[in-house]
Amino acid sequence: MKKIYIASAISALIFASCKPSVNITTPPSAGNTDLRNYLAIGANMTAGYADSSLYVSSQFASIPKRLYDRFTLVTGVTGAKTSFIQPYLKTDNGFNYASDLTRVPKKVLSWVRHCNGDSSLSPIYYPGGYNLSDADYFTSPGANGQVNNIGVPGMRVADLPVAGYSSTLNMYAKRFFVGSSTTPMDELSYRVRNLEPTFFTLWLGFEDVLGFALAGGQGDGSMNAAVATGTTNYYNTNDITPATVFKTQYEAAVQVAISRGSQGILINLPDIERLPFFTALPIKGLYIPRQTLADSLTAMYAGYRYTFSLGYNNYIVKTHTGVLRQAVDGELLLMSCPIDSILCAGWGSTRPIPQEYVITTEELQNIRSATVIYNNFIRDMALRYNLPLSDMNTFMRTMSSSVVFNGITYNAQYLSGGSFSLDGVHPNPRGNALIANNIIGTINNFYKSSIPLMDANNYAGVLFP
Amino acid sequence: MNKSILAALCLFSAATCQAGVHKLYVQGIRQLAMGGTGTAWQWDASTIYSNPAGLARLKNLQAYGSVSHIYQADAYGNSLTSESSQAQVLRPINVYFGGTVKKDGNLGLGIGVYSPYSQAIQWDDNWTGRYLVQSYQMSTLFIQPTVAYKFCDEVSVGAGFVIATGVFDYRYALPVQNATGQDAKAQLHSNASGVGFNLGVQVKVSDRVQLGATYRSQVNMEMGGGSANFTVPNTLKPLYPNTRFDGLMPMPQVFSLGVGFKPLNNEKLTMQFDLNYTGWNSYDSLRLNFAQHTTSIEDLHSPRKYRNTLSTHLGANYKVGKVLSLMAGAAYEPTPVTDGYVAPDMPDADRVMFSCGASVHPLHRFTILAALQYNTSMKRRAATYNFANFNGTYLSQTFTPGIGLYYNF
């Protein structure tokens, strides 16, 4: 036996000296671009908004931060040099305003007991509450007040020319905009002059459609909306931004972004209808377990000639104009619709689901055409200004059906899909990393660079209690 | 077969008792030293494995025992990361007893216990491929009662019945995280068993040339009622109930042809050349079927699409004197793993092997054997596992010393 041990000790020694290793060294390069100084321009996705709020770790997981981390791997003169400063909040509690303008923290997952006694995993406000210090003005620790990520959650292309935007209209803008009476376009212009970026990402336009969708299509979706009463150039957040306004302001933003010779990339709009917020609750969700119930509903809606049958039926809803009707296939029920009202208050069956929770076929058409018109324009801008276009519309379409990455299959199923945060609209850190990888792919292709991708699975996905 | 003996043997060979598998060459120490050859020549009782027909050519009864130490390590790299698996030690044992019943008789009887296949790999729990595999182990132990008959000096045949046992253990991370971001885990464990046979023929062409052929049947290792345990966040427990699973792991059929000859005008040098054709294509996919299904637990089905391989083996034995012989060998083994199906539980590539060894005959009836084998894969660059979109470069190496001894009755 002793012999065996000696033999194994010797061979272990020999083996340790020839343990295999694999090193693949493709030196990252910036190719034809220059990553020294990166400025991220945009709104929700840029700022790192997730779980219905902005909070410190969501900002650390933002898409621009992910991109910057990769840019730093590029060595040499065109690699990332300066630090990447984001206007961080102070806590991880999250800070936002609910629709009724009460202050709220971020959302977290929890077991929620419903009115009918069932429980389900649902998002609730973070039990620790919000922290008022998160509304404090952000003072950059960098030289010259440097801020690299100027993404403002909720900011639309339509908001770019609105004077005083940061003082009253957007608390996130208020946290770091330099002037309170100036416009977001002025702020952009100031940041470009201040930072002299060599590279930028510009992801704007999503919020110009999103507000209409989140409000259940309760605004003007015709793309001919009028300015809000009492204002000269402000559009209600529930409206879809008129195409003329969008085009003028978007092009102006691109011109400002490149005004100091910066290169960069434009990112287009994903399809809103594929986001979990709009798919989590099926419109055909009215479950009728007994024929007598079906019969009594059919009798109740005899005047409308709706018939109900055993199993799943389309909900009874109110349309945009307040007319009661049964929903048709393809219409969308928003995740914001209170489940308890459906379960116990007869919403969708004996009473219609209010219009602010439903996107009807017409409203869906508004959303689709706006997305197409905006995206066509963004593509034109990319061509005109010789910038690459990150086709996020196509990528997030793939991501919503399935993207396989190192053994994980991601899709846009709420919670189980793994890539979206609890608000169902914005990606979680893993989704951000998948998106950042796709953007890097486009950058590498266009600028002949070789910026390495990241292991998306190394970041947080949906966290279950 | 006595179950407690089986269990004891399994325990003794500890790490051995381990789907993708590697073919091992440790069933005989001399064969290990001679590049995995041995189909044409009966050296000792380990011929029960390498060619049952050789059993009728042994001059007497023999007891044979050996142990080897397989140090296996794998490395993975992509443009972002470079990782090494933790070196695995397998310690397969072999025991053979048998030979001609009457001294120089025509009838050979024997029994062998050996490990023909095994695979063990353990990556870091947090490595980049953790959702595919954290650790994976499949070990086998075959028990083979054998009978052989020598019709004349020129021709002998042999046949063995194989009772196979094995252990399967597979751990991987589940893509759900708890509140602190830790991955959930799946842990699958099962015993496996199967039956098969081993046939051989040996032809003595002259005093200096022998030919041999063997056919080892496929052995389907069935896993029944294995335990599947899931460690998940509390809220997800209803979706991940601990359950049982079944599965089947085919150990491939092998057809071998060999020639052994003495090229010099004396008894000193023996050379052997073997070809092994292995029916790996029986391993079409790793399929594990769970007893209970939920929206989160579906049967596991990962495609492998192995291809058949033809490996080439060369070995030599040089008798230095009455007491000492020296052996050396080399082999080339193409990988059964095809492009697009390189999974990190068995990241294989074409392999080369070099080996050497010695046998010492210090006392009447006693022989001691020692061998050393180095086995390395070629670097498998840009290897892909399309099923899971998992890509990278792999390199695996094993280093195998072994010792054995036998006693002639």
mmCIF file of N, CA and C in Angstrom, chain A residues 266 341 434 451 455:
data_model
loop_
_atom_site.group_PDB
_atom_site.id
_atom_site.type_symbol
_atom_site.label_atom_id
_atom_site.label_comp_id
_atom_site.label_asym_id
_atom_site.label_seq_id
_atom_site.Cartn_x
_atom_site.Cartn_y
_atom_site.Cartn_z
ATOM 1 N N LEU A 266 -26.346 54.672 -32.899
ATOM 2 C CA LEU A 266 -27.759 54.947 -32.631
ATOM 3 C C LEU A 266 -28.465 53.623 -32.352
ATOM 4 N N SER A 341 -59.267 42.707 -8.614
ATOM 5 C CA SER A 341 -60.521 43.175 -9.221
ATOM 6 C C SER A 341 -61.043 42.161 -10.228
ATOM 7 N N LEU A 434 -27.069 41.046 -22.084
ATOM 8 C CA LEU A 434 -27.371 40.476 -23.406
ATOM 9 C C LEU A 434 -27.492 41.588 -24.448
ATOM 10 N N ILE A 451 -13.974 44.570 -29.517
ATOM 11 C CA ILE A 451 -14.290 44.732 -28.096
ATOM 12 C C ILE A 451 -14.891 43.417 -27.616
ATOM 13 N N ASP A 455 -19.908 37.757 -20.193
ATOM 14 C CA ASP A 455 -20.685 36.588 -19.791
ATOM 15 C C ASP A 455 -21.943 37.078 -19.078
#
